[in-house]
Amino acid sequence: MHYHPKRNLLENRLILVTGAGDGIGREAALTYARFGAGVILLGRTESKLLAVQQQIAQAGLKPARVITFDLLTATPADCRAVADTLAQHLPRLDGVLHNAGLLGEITPMAQQDSELWHQVMQVNVNATFMLTQALLPLLLKSPGGSLVFTSSSVGREGRAGWGAYAVSKFATEGMMQVLAEEYKHSTLRVNCINPGGTRTTMRASAFPQEDANKLKTPADIMPLYLYLMGDDSRRKTGISFDAQPGRKAGPAE
Ligand code: NDP
């Protein structure tokens, strides 16, 4: 995407990023902070979140908050507790990037392990739903809230072997569409990003034989992540965006 955001695009915006300790989520959190946002870093590995928080502090940007939270075990009450804590300290949320995700195993449907299946659904779909439900009141306090889910090309067209992950991403697209319909007369916009093949740990475990140097880095795909959190996307809702339009799904060639 060719997008040239202004330096203060996210000034005064408060944005929560899940899975903010690594990969695309880490880069998104750092990028949002560089463009002026106050960021809330949510993830399961505290040391990684603290490292991102420190990097933001060292760059002299707005201090980031850390919420250590495991989506795998999250209940509705846990999600409400996160929202309650945030509500005690923040007037509103202007953006939520649901980025955390679990790949599960790449294996045919007939061999998908059902425990792992449930884990992928819990992290990618159920916890994402519960957290969204808990955070909606804070998002609706924003004059222009943006809710962004993370999809995948296998969430739009099924592919052999992608089992629970693909099904969870179809569900994510559905969740986005339902919410976008429900809030179409409000100031809240709801969209999906399909990052496209990006150089991260998850990608390396899905395609171990791939030459990672042929992939875009998380930093390369940030223009769309910025666009959807800033005012320039204000009237866009119910859309599934590609961070790498035109990229063919599957291993880098
Ligand atoms: P990574 O595996 O590099 O990062 C995933 C992040 O999610 C990590 O910070 C991880 O935490 C966090 N996470 C995983 N499980 C949980 C949990 N139970 N509770 C809280 N946080 C958790 O993945 P990517 O950066 O590659 O992926 C980001 C998103 O983009 C995912 O939704 C993925 O499905 C999607 N995507 C990625 C593509 C790619 O090519 N990279 C392509 C298409 C979609 P921790 O650091 O502690 O492990």
Coordinates of C-alpha atoms in Angstrom, one line a residue, residues 31-193:
T31 CA 4.9 2.2 14.9
Y32 CA 1.8 3.4 16.5
A33 CA 3.9 4.9 19.3
R34 CA 6.2 6.6 16.8
F35 CA 3.2 8.2 15.2
G36 CA 2.0 9.7 18.5
A37 CA -0.3 7.1 20.0
G38 CA -0.4 6.0 23.6
V39 CA -0.1 2.2 23.3
I40 CA -1.3 -0.6 25.5
L41 CA 0.8 -3.7 25.0
L42 CA -1.1 -6.9 25.7
G43 CA 0.4 -10.4 25.4
R44 CA 1.4 -13.5 27.2
T45 CA 5.2 -13.2 27.6
E46 CA 5.9 -10.4 30.0
S47 CA 9.6 -10.1 29.3
K48 CA 8.9 -9.4 25.6
L49 CA 6.2 -6.8 26.4
L50 CA 8.6 -5.1 28.9
A51 CA 11.3 -5.0 26.2
V52 CA 8.9 -3.2 23.8
Q53 CA 7.8 -0.8 26.6
Q54 CA 11.4 0.0 27.3
Q55 CA 12.2 0.6 23.6
I56 CA 9.3 3.0 23.4
A57 CA 10.5 4.8 26.6
Q58 CA 14.1 5.0 25.3
A59 CA 12.8 6.6 22.1
G60 CA 11.2 9.3 24.2
L61 CA 7.7 8.4 23.1
K62 CA 4.5 8.4 25.2
P63 CA 4.9 5.8 27.9
A64 CA 3.3 2.4 27.0
R65 CA 1.2 0.3 29.4
V66 CA 1.8 -3.5 29.7
I67 CA -1.0 -6.0 30.3
T68 CA 0.3 -9.6 30.6
F69 CA -2.6 -11.7 29.5
D70 CA -2.8 -15.3 28.2
L71 CA -5.6 -15.6 25.6
L72 CA -5.4 -19.4 25.9
T73 CA -6.9 -19.4 29.3
A74 CA -8.9 -16.2 29.1
T75 CA -12.5 -16.2 30.4
P76 CA -15.2 -13.5 30.0
A77 CA -14.5 -12.4 33.6
D78 CA -10.8 -12.1 32.8
C79 CA -11.5 -10.0 29.8
R80 CA -13.9 -7.7 31.8
A81 CA -11.2 -7.3 34.4
V82 CA -8.8 -6.1 31.7
A83 CA -11.4 -3.6 30.5
D84 CA -12.1 -2.5 34.1
T85 CA -8.5 -1.8 34.8
L86 CA -8.1 0.1 31.6
A87 CA -11.3 2.1 32.3
Q88 CA -9.8 3.2 35.7
H89 CA -6.8 4.7 33.9
L90 CA -7.9 5.7 30.5
P91 CA -10.9 7.8 29.3
R92 CA -11.5 5.7 26.2
L93 CA -9.8 3.5 23.6
D94 CA -9.4 4.8 20.0
G95 CA -8.2 1.5 18.5
V96 CA -7.8 -2.2 19.2
L97 CA -5.6 -4.3 16.9
H98 CA -6.4 -8.0 17.5
N99 CA -3.1 -9.4 16.2
A100 CA -2.2 -12.3 18.6
G101 CA -2.6 -15.6 16.9
L102 CA -1.8 -19.3 17.2
L103 CA -0.9 -21.4 14.1
G104 CA -1.6 -24.9 15.5
E105 CA -0.4 -27.7 13.3
I106 CA -0.2 -27.9 9.5
T107 CA -1.7 -31.3 8.9
P108 CA -4.8 -32.7 7.0
M109 CA -8.2 -32.4 8.6
A110 CA -8.3 -36.1 9.2
Q111 CA -5.3 -35.8 11.5
Q112 CA -5.9 -32.5 13.3
D113 CA -5.4 -33.0 17.0
S114 CA -8.7 -31.9 18.7
E115 CA -7.0 -30.4 21.7
L116 CA -4.8 -28.2 19.5
W117 CA -7.9 -27.4 17.4
H118 CA -9.6 -26.1 20.6
Q119 CA -6.6 -24.1 21.5
V120 CA -6.4 -22.4 18.1
M121 CA -10.1 -21.6 18.3
Q122 CA -9.7 -20.3 21.8
V123 CA -6.9 -17.9 21.0
N124 CA -7.9 -16.8 17.5
V125 CA -11.6 -16.7 17.9
N126 CA -13.1 -17.1 21.4
A127 CA -10.7 -14.9 23.3
T128 CA -10.7 -12.4 20.5
F129 CA -14.5 -12.3 20.8
M130 CA -14.6 -12.0 24.6
L131 CA -11.9 -9.3 24.6
T132 CA -13.8 -7.4 21.9
Q133 CA -17.1 -7.6 23.9
A134 CA -15.3 -6.3 27.1
L135 CA -13.6 -3.5 25.3
L136 CA -16.5 -2.2 23.2
P137 CA -17.7 0.3 25.8
L138 CA -14.3 1.9 25.9
L139 CA -14.1 1.9 22.1
L140 CA -17.5 3.5 21.8
K141 CA -16.3 6.4 23.9
S142 CA -13.9 7.4 21.1
P143 CA -15.1 9.9 18.6
G144 CA -13.7 7.6 15.9
G145 CA -12.8 4.2 17.2
S146 CA -11.1 1.6 15.0
L147 CA -11.4 -2.2 15.6
V148 CA -9.0 -4.2 13.5
F149 CA -8.9 -8.0 13.3
T150 CA -6.1 -10.1 11.7
S151 CA -7.1 -12.5 9.0
S152 CA -5.1 -14.5 6.5
S153 CA -5.4 -15.6 2.9
V154 CA -6.5 -19.0 4.2
G155 CA -9.4 -17.3 6.0
R156 CA -10.8 -16.3 2.6
E157 CA -10.2 -19.5 0.6
G158 CA -9.6 -22.9 2.2
R159 CA -6.3 -24.6 1.7
A160 CA -5.4 -28.3 2.3
G161 CA -3.6 -28.8 5.6
W162 CA -4.4 -25.4 7.2
G163 CA -7.1 -26.9 9.4
A164 CA -8.0 -25.1 12.6
Y165 CA -6.0 -22.0 11.6
A166 CA -7.8 -21.5 8.3
V167 CA -11.2 -22.1 10.0
S168 CA -10.4 -19.7 12.8
K169 CA -9.5 -17.0 10.2
F170 CA -12.8 -17.6 8.3
A171 CA -14.5 -17.0 11.7
T172 CA -12.5 -13.9 12.2
E173 CA -13.7 -12.5 8.9
G174 CA -17.2 -13.4 9.9
M175 CA -16.8 -11.7 13.3
M176 CA -15.6 -8.5 11.6
Q177 CA -18.5 -8.5 9.1
V178 CA -21.1 -9.0 11.9
L179 CA -19.7 -6.3 14.0
A180 CA -19.3 -3.9 11.1
E181 CA -23.0 -4.3 10.3
E182 CA -24.0 -3.8 13.9
Y183 CA -22.0 -0.6 14.3
K184 CA -22.5 0.9 10.9
H185 CA -24.5 3.8 12.3
S186 CA -21.9 4.5 15.0
T187 CA -18.5 6.2 14.9
L188 CA -16.8 2.7 15.3
R189 CA -15.3 1.1 12.2
V190 CA -14.5 -2.6 12.1
N191 CA -12.1 -4.1 9.5
C192 CA -9.7 -7.0 8.9
I193 CA -6.1 -7.0 7.8

